[in-house]
PDB file of C-alpha atoms in Angstrom:
ATOM      1  CA  MET M 247      61.379  76.434 243.183  1.00  0.00           C
ATOM      2  CA  SER M 248      60.904  76.663 246.939  1.00  0.00           C
ATOM      3  CA  ASP M 249      58.141  74.073 246.776  1.00  0.00           C
ATOM      4  CA  ASP M 250      60.633  71.522 245.421  1.00  0.00           C
ATOM      5  CA  LEU M 251      62.400  71.269 248.784  1.00  0.00           C
ATOM      6  CA  ILE M 252      60.234  71.095 251.891  1.00  0.00           C
ATOM      7  CA  LEU M 253      61.621  70.477 255.363  1.00  0.00           C
ATOM      8  CA  TYR M 254      59.224  69.283 258.057  1.00  0.00           C
ATOM      9  CA  SER M 255      60.735  70.309 261.348  1.00  0.00           C
ATOM     10  CA  ASN M 256      60.410  71.755 264.814  1.00  0.00           C
ATOM     11  CA  PRO M 257      62.833  74.442 266.041  1.00  0.00           C
ATOM     12  CA  MET M 258      63.510  72.392 269.184  1.00  0.00           C
ATOM     13  CA  SER M 259      64.597  69.268 267.345  1.00  0.00           C
ATOM     14  CA  ARG M 260      67.273  67.690 265.162  1.00  0.00           C
ATOM     15  CA  GLY M 261      65.563  69.522 262.346  1.00  0.00           C
ATOM     16  CA  ARG M 262      67.971  72.353 263.127  1.00  0.00           C
ATOM     17  CA  ILE M 263      70.756  70.201 261.687  1.00  0.00           C
ATOM     18  CA  THR M 264      69.025  69.699 258.369  1.00  0.00           C
ATOM     19  CA  ARG M 265      68.118  73.379 258.145  1.00  0.00           C
ATOM     20  CA  TRP M 266      71.827  74.146 258.457  1.00  0.00           C
ATOM     21  CA  MET M 267      72.503  71.647 255.672  1.00  0.00           C
ATOM     22  CA  LEU M 268      69.885  73.302 253.463  1.00  0.00           C
ATOM     23  CA  GLU M 269      71.488  76.680 254.038  1.00  0.00           C
ATOM     24  CA  GLU M 270      74.838  75.216 252.997  1.00  0.00           C
ATOM     25  CA  VAL M 271      73.255  73.793 249.821  1.00  0.00           C
ATOM     26  CA  GLY M 272      72.008  77.256 248.914  1.00  0.00           C
ATOM     27  CA  ARG M 273      68.885  76.224 247.028  1.00  0.00           C
ATOM     28  CA  PRO M 274      65.413  77.667 247.732  1.00  0.00           C
ATOM     29  CA  TYR M 275      63.406  75.654 250.241  1.00  0.00           C
ATOM     30  CA  ARG M 276      60.589  76.100 252.690  1.00  0.00           C
ATOM     31  CA  VAL M 277      60.033  74.824 256.196  1.00  0.00           C
ATOM     32  CA  GLU M 278      56.803  73.519 257.666  1.00  0.00           C
ATOM     33  CA  TYR M 279      57.070  73.657 261.430  1.00  0.00           C
ATOM     34  CA  LEU M 280      55.020  71.088 263.310  1.00  0.00           C
ATOM     35  CA  ASP M 281      54.322  70.872 267.004  1.00  0.00           C
ATOM     36  CA  PHE M 282      55.245  67.574 268.591  1.00  0.00           C
ATOM     37  CA  ALA M 283      51.637  66.468 269.027  1.00  0.00           C
ATOM     38  CA  ALA M 284      51.044  66.776 265.279  1.00  0.00           C
ATOM     39  CA  LEU M 285      53.888  64.369 264.573  1.00  0.00           C
ATOM     40  CA  LYS M 286      51.816  61.475 265.856  1.00  0.00           C
ATOM     41  CA  GLY M 287      48.834  62.283 263.664  1.00  0.00           C
ATOM     42  CA  ALA M 288      47.835  60.112 260.727  1.00  0.00           C
ATOM     43  CA  ASP M 289      48.632  62.774 258.125  1.00  0.00           C
ATOM     44  CA  TYR M 290      52.242  63.165 259.178  1.00  0.00           C
ATOM     45  CA  ARG M 291      52.759  59.451 259.841  1.00  0.00           C
ATOM     46  CA  ALA M 292      51.790  58.831 256.224  1.00  0.00           C
ATOM     47  CA  LEU M 293      54.922  60.819 255.387  1.00  0.00           C
ATOM     48  CA  ASN M 294      57.145  59.524 258.189  1.00  0.00           C
ATOM     49  CA  PRO M 295      55.755  56.477 260.029  1.00  0.00           C
ATOM     50  CA  MET M 296      58.159  57.101 262.932  1.00  0.00           C
ATOM     51  CA  GLY M 297      56.330  60.314 263.763  1.00  0.00           C
ATOM     52  CA  LYS M 298      59.641  62.150 264.093  1.00  0.00           C
ATOM     53  CA  VAL M 299      61.295  65.193 262.576  1.00  0.00           C
ATOM     54  CA  PRO M 300      63.082  66.070 260.438  1.00  0.00           C
ATOM     55  CA  THR M 301      61.635  64.820 257.191  1.00  0.00           C
ATOM     56  CA  LEU M 302      62.667  66.198 253.810  1.00  0.00           C
ATOM     57  CA  ARG M 303      60.516  66.148 250.703  1.00  0.00           C
ATOM     58  CA  HIS M 304      62.234  66.813 247.381  1.00  0.00           C
ATOM     59  CA  GLY M 305      59.637  66.593 244.658  1.00  0.00           C
ATOM     60  CA  ASP M 306      58.322  63.032 244.956  1.00  0.00           C
ATOM     61  CA  ALA M 307      61.272  61.850 247.076  1.00  0.00           C
ATOM     62  CA  VAL M 308      60.957  61.601 250.859  1.00  0.00           C
ATOM     63  CA  VAL M 309      64.001  61.255 253.101  1.00  0.00           C
ATOM     64  CA  THR M 310      64.112  60.850 256.875  1.00  0.00           C
ATOM     65  CA  GLU M 311      66.967  60.584 259.409  1.00  0.00           C
ATOM     66  CA  VAL M 312      69.438  63.425 259.783  1.00  0.00           C
ATOM     67  CA  ALA M 313      72.513  61.727 258.299  1.00  0.00           C
ATOM     68  CA  ALA M 314      70.487  60.384 255.370  1.00  0.00           C
ATOM     69  CA  ILE M 315      69.076  63.832 254.628  1.00  0.00           C
ATOM     70  CA  CYS M 316      72.538  65.392 254.759  1.00  0.00           C
ATOM     71  CA  ALA M 317      73.978  62.722 252.464  1.00  0.00           C
ATOM     72  CA  TYR M 318      71.015  62.956 250.086  1.00  0.00           C
ATOM     73  CA  LEU M 319      71.256  66.724 249.732  1.00  0.00           C
ATOM     74  CA  ALA M 320      75.014  66.581 249.157  1.00  0.00           C
ATOM     75  CA  ALA M 321      74.494  64.056 246.355  1.00  0.00           C
ATOM     76  CA  ALA M 322      71.412  65.743 244.886  1.00  0.00           C
ATOM     77  CA  PHE M 323      73.156  69.106 244.586  1.00  0.00           C
ATOM     78  CA  PRO M 324      76.795  68.343 243.761  1.00  0.00           C
ATOM     79  CA  GLU M 325      77.380  71.920 242.661  1.00  0.00           C
ATOM     80  CA  ALA M 326      77.318  72.892 246.355  1.00  0.00           C
ATOM     81  CA  GLY M 327      80.544  70.933 246.854  1.00  0.00           C
ATOM     82  CA  LEU M 328      79.392  69.221 250.055  1.00  0.00           C
ATOM     83  CA  MET M 329      80.742  65.747 249.324  1.00  0.00           C
ATOM     84  CA  PRO M 330      84.208  64.633 248.215  1.00  0.00           C
ATOM     85  CA  GLU M 331      84.930  62.952 244.923  1.00  0.00           C
ATOM     86  CA  PRO M 332      83.893  59.273 245.141  1.00  0.00           C
ATOM     87  CA  GLY M 333      86.647  56.732 245.559  1.00  0.00           C
ATOM     88  CA  THR M 334      89.110  59.124 247.199  1.00  0.00           C
ATOM     89  CA  PRO M 335      90.563  59.035 250.725  1.00  0.00           C
ATOM     90  CA  ALA M 336      88.457  62.100 251.523  1.00  0.00           C
ATOM     91  CA  SER M 337      85.349  60.215 250.401  1.00  0.00           C
ATOM     92  CA  ALA M 338      86.273  57.340 252.703  1.00  0.00           C
ATOM     93  CA  ASP M 339      86.538  59.748 255.639  1.00  0.00           C
ATOM     94  CA  TYR M 340      83.282  61.407 254.596  1.00  0.00           C
ATOM     95  CA  HIS M 341      81.296  58.188 254.712  1.00  0.00           C
ATOM     96  CA  ARG M 342      83.082  56.880 257.780  1.00  0.00           C
ATOM     97  CA  TRP M 343      82.404  59.878 260.023  1.00  0.00           C
ATOM     98  CA  LEU M 344      78.985  60.760 258.651  1.00  0.00           C
ATOM     99  CA  PHE M 345      77.710  57.343 259.660  1.00  0.00           C
ATOM    100  CA  PHE M 346      79.826  57.090 262.803  1.00  0.00           C
ATOM    101  CA  VAL M 347      78.010  60.033 264.342  1.00  0.00           C
ATOM    102  CA  ALA M 348      74.650  58.686 263.166  1.00  0.00           C
ATOM    103  CA  GLY M 349      75.342  55.236 264.609  1.00  0.00           C
ATOM    104  CA  PRO M 350      77.849  54.619 267.419  1.00  0.00           C
ATOM    105  CA  ALA M 351      78.064  58.232 268.607  1.00  0.00           C
ATOM    106  CA  GLU M 352      74.317  58.861 268.706  1.00  0.00           C
ATOM    107  CA  ALA M 353      73.648  55.529 270.411  1.00  0.00           C
ATOM    108  CA  ALA M 354      76.357  55.963 273.040  1.00  0.00           C
ATOM    109  CA  ILE M 355      75.432  59.544 273.882  1.00  0.00           C
ATOM    110  CA  THR M 356      71.748  58.643 274.211  1.00  0.00           C
ATOM    111  CA  ALA M 357      72.476  55.584 276.357  1.00  0.00           C
ATOM    112  CA  LYS M 358      74.657  57.623 278.688  1.00  0.00           C
ATOM    113  CA  ALA M 359      72.122  60.451 278.955  1.00  0.00           C
ATOM    114  CA  PHE M 360      69.397  57.992 280.010  1.00  0.00           C
ATOM    115  CA  GLY M 361      71.636  55.983 282.298  1.00  0.00           C
ATOM    116  CA  VAL M 362      71.419  52.752 280.323  1.00  0.00           C
ATOM    117  CA  LEU M 363      75.016  52.172 279.289  1.00  0.00           C
ATOM    118  CA  PRO M 364      75.789  48.436 279.256  1.00  0.00           C
ATOM    119  CA  PRO M 365      78.392  47.100 281.683  1.00  0.00           C
ATOM    120  CA  ALA M 366      81.961  47.093 280.390  1.00  0.00           C
ATOM    121  CA  ASP M 367      82.070  43.293 280.192  1.00  0.00           C
ATOM    122  CA  LYS M 368      79.226  43.408 277.636  1.00  0.00           C
ATOM    123  CA  SER M 369      80.872  45.986 275.363  1.00  0.00           C
ATOM    124  CA  LYS M 370      81.842  43.385 272.749  1.00  0.00           C
ATOM    125  CA  GLY M 371      78.196  42.977 271.877  1.00  0.00           C
ATOM    126  CA  VAL M 372      77.480  46.712 271.612  1.00  0.00           C
ATOM    127  CA  GLY M 373      77.961  48.625 268.374  1.00  0.00           C
ATOM    128  CA  PHE M 374      79.629  51.579 270.072  1.00  0.00           C
ATOM    129  CA  GLY M 375      81.779  49.469 272.396  1.00  0.00           C
ATOM    130  CA  THR M 376      81.980  51.724 275.431  1.00  0.00           C
ATOM    131  CA  TYR M 377      81.094  55.382 275.749  1.00  0.00           C
ATOM    132  CA  GLU M 378      84.750  56.199 276.414  1.00  0.00           C
ATOM    133  CA  GLU M 379      85.902  54.363 273.281  1.00  0.00           C
ATOM    134  CA  MET M 380      83.348  56.207 271.192  1.00  0.00           C
ATOM    135  CA  LEU M 381      84.396  59.580 272.603  1.00  0.00           C
ATOM    136  CA  ASP M 382      88.106  58.869 272.113  1.00  0.00           C
ATOM    137  CA  THR M 383      87.439  57.839 268.518  1.00  0.00           C
ATOM    138  CA  LEU M 384      85.444  60.987 267.805  1.00  0.00           C
ATOM    139  CA  GLU M 385      88.197  63.075 269.361  1.00  0.00           C
ATOM    140  CA  THR M 386      90.730  61.430 267.056  1.00  0.00           C
ATOM    141  CA  ALA M 387      88.546  62.336 264.066  1.00  0.00           C
ATOM    142  CA  VAL M 388      88.606  66.083 264.769  1.00  0.00           C
ATOM    143  CA  THR M 389      91.976  66.607 266.456  1.00  0.00           C
ATOM    144  CA  GLY M 390      94.057  69.096 264.495  1.00  0.00           C
ATOM    145  CA  LYS M 391      91.503  69.252 261.702  1.00  0.00           C
ATOM    146  CA  THR M 392      89.373  72.014 260.283  1.00  0.00           C
ATOM    147  CA  TYR M 393      87.215  69.540 258.351  1.00  0.00           C
ATOM    148  CA  LEU M 394      86.555  65.817 258.675  1.00  0.00           C
ATOM    149  CA  ALA M 395      86.962  64.820 255.036  1.00  0.00           C
ATOM    150  CA  GLY M 396      89.996  66.274 253.312  1.00  0.00           C
ATOM    151  CA  ASP M 397      90.527  69.997 253.064  1.00  0.00           C
ATOM    152  CA  ARG M 398      86.923  71.029 252.373  1.00  0.00           C
ATOM    153  CA  PHE M 399      83.762  71.382 254.401  1.00  0.00           C
ATOM    154  CA  SER M 400      81.225  68.608 253.743  1.00  0.00           C
ATOM    155  CA  ALA M 401      77.930  67.159 254.881  1.00  0.00           C
ATOM    156  CA  ALA M 402      79.913  65.040 257.348  1.00  0.00           C
ATOM    157  CA  ASP M 403      80.855  68.248 259.167  1.00  0.00           C
ATOM    158  CA  VAL M 404      77.202  69.243 259.432  1.00  0.00           C
ATOM    159  CA  ALA M 405      76.281  65.932 261.032  1.00  0.00           C
ATOM    160  CA  ALA M 406      79.367  65.520 263.228  1.00  0.00           C
ATOM    161  CA  GLY M 407      79.591  69.180 264.117  1.00  0.00           C
ATOM    162  CA  SER M 408      75.977  69.231 265.239  1.00  0.00           C
ATOM    163  CA  GLN M 409      76.448  66.123 267.379  1.00  0.00           C
ATOM    164  CA  ILE M 410      79.476  67.705 269.026  1.00  0.00           C
ATOM    165  CA  GLY M 411      77.772  71.075 269.380  1.00  0.00           C
ATOM    166  CA  PHE M 412      74.674  69.627 271.026  1.00  0.00           C
ATOM    167  CA  GLY M 413      76.894  67.510 273.256  1.00  0.00           C
ATOM    168  CA  LEU M 414      78.872  70.524 274.428  1.00  0.00           C
ATOM    169  CA  GLN M 415      75.704  72.567 274.938  1.00  0.00           C
ATOM    170  CA  PHE M 416      73.887  69.962 277.002  1.00  0.00           C
ATOM    171  CA  GLY M 417      76.873  68.385 278.705  1.00  0.00           C
ATOM    172  CA  THR M 418      76.476  64.972 277.112  1.00  0.00           C
ATOM    173  CA  ILE M 419      80.061  64.971 275.865  1.00  0.00           C
ATOM    174  CA  GLU M 420      83.184  66.227 277.585  1.00  0.00           C
ATOM    175  CA  ALA M 421      84.410  69.688 276.622  1.00  0.00           C
ATOM    176  CA  ARG M 422      87.722  68.399 275.316  1.00  0.00           C
ATOM    177  CA  PRO M 423      89.869  71.033 273.563  1.00  0.00           C
ATOM    178  CA  ALA M 424      89.663  69.221 270.216  1.00  0.00           C
ATOM    179  CA  PHE M 425      85.864  69.292 270.333  1.00  0.00           C
ATOM    180  CA  VAL M 426      85.720  72.936 271.399  1.00  0.00           C
ATOM    181  CA  ASP M 427      88.131  74.034 268.658  1.00  0.00           C
ATOM    182  CA  TYR M 428      86.392  72.063 265.930  1.00  0.00           C
ATOM    183  CA  TRP M 429      82.950  73.296 266.919  1.00  0.00           C
ATOM    184  CA  ALA M 430      84.150  76.909 267.009  1.00  0.00           C
ATOM    185  CA  GLY M 431      85.046  76.584 263.339  1.00  0.00           C
ATOM    186  CA  MET M 432      81.619  75.217 262.518  1.00  0.00           C
ATOM    187  CA  THR M 433      79.729  77.989 264.323  1.00  0.00           C
ATOM    188  CA  ALA M 434      81.648  80.614 262.363  1.00  0.00           C
ATOM    189  CA  ARG M 435      80.080  79.463 259.096  1.00  0.00           C
ATOM    190  CA  PRO M 436      77.524  81.938 257.700  1.00  0.00           C
ATOM    191  CA  ALA M 437      75.114  79.138 256.757  1.00  0.00           C
ATOM    192  CA  TYR M 438      75.132  77.831 260.328  1.00  0.00           C
ATOM    193  CA  GLN M 439      74.438  81.292 261.664  1.00  0.00           C
ATOM    194  CA  ARG M 440      71.611  81.920 259.199  1.00  0.00           C
ATOM    195  CA  ALA M 441      69.962  78.596 259.981  1.00  0.00           C
ATOM    196  CA  GLY M 442      70.221  79.177 263.723  1.00  0.00           C
ATOM    197  CA  ALA M 443      68.714  82.639 263.486  1.00  0.00           C
ATOM    198  CA  LEU M 444      65.777  81.370 261.444  1.00  0.00           C
ATOM    199  CA  ASP M 445      65.042  78.501 263.824  1.00  0.00           C
ATOM    200  CA  ASN M 446      65.495  80.703 266.879  1.00  0.00           C
ATOM    201  CA  ALA M 447      62.942  83.131 265.464  1.00  0.00           C
ATOM    202  CA  ALA M 448      60.477  80.239 265.184  1.00  0.00           C
ATOM    203  CA  MET M 449      60.859  79.169 268.804  1.00  0.00           C
ATOM    204  CA  PRO M 450      57.646  79.380 270.855  1.00  0.00           C
ATOM    205  CA  ALA M 451      57.405  82.465 272.993  1.00  0.00           C
ATOM    206  CA  ARG M 452      58.060  82.007 276.692  1.00  0.00           C
ATOM    207  CA  GLU M 453      55.349  83.213 279.018  1.00  0.00           C
TER     208      GLU M 453
END
């Protein structure tokens, strides 16, 4: 069974997010760790032409991009209960925030980190508006909430929680109380802790 789900990853990458998702799913899987140089090789590019990780293989299906992998796994294994019932308000929140963190949030955080945020007078033409608007919107999503979509944990929490967690760790988002409280709930999950321990054990040794 473990050969049915294969995650191509690197322990110093966004692959950590999808490993967490796999631990939440609870099905057997295996991980093939690749160094970053190998990602640009012809063999791996045949699987993922972007030469990036993570990539998930499920039988003959291949999925790339963190949010897509999270959404795919939630749909492929509904018994794990990681997506709300379609057509409900919780499902609307699920899709909204899963793709918000993959689109506007990711773009704004990256632009700010590399010092390429557009001037405020150009914000109408930018998907995330301004960095401040994106951050305020994300704060609204998690304020006073344990989970993003209804009263149950979902794949949206894996994606959004990871974005917030990385942001707090590396200082790319402000340590607002709502973010800190929400992320604390995510880090308490056993699946998150298992995934982190496994990836940490695979980190290259420091000389």
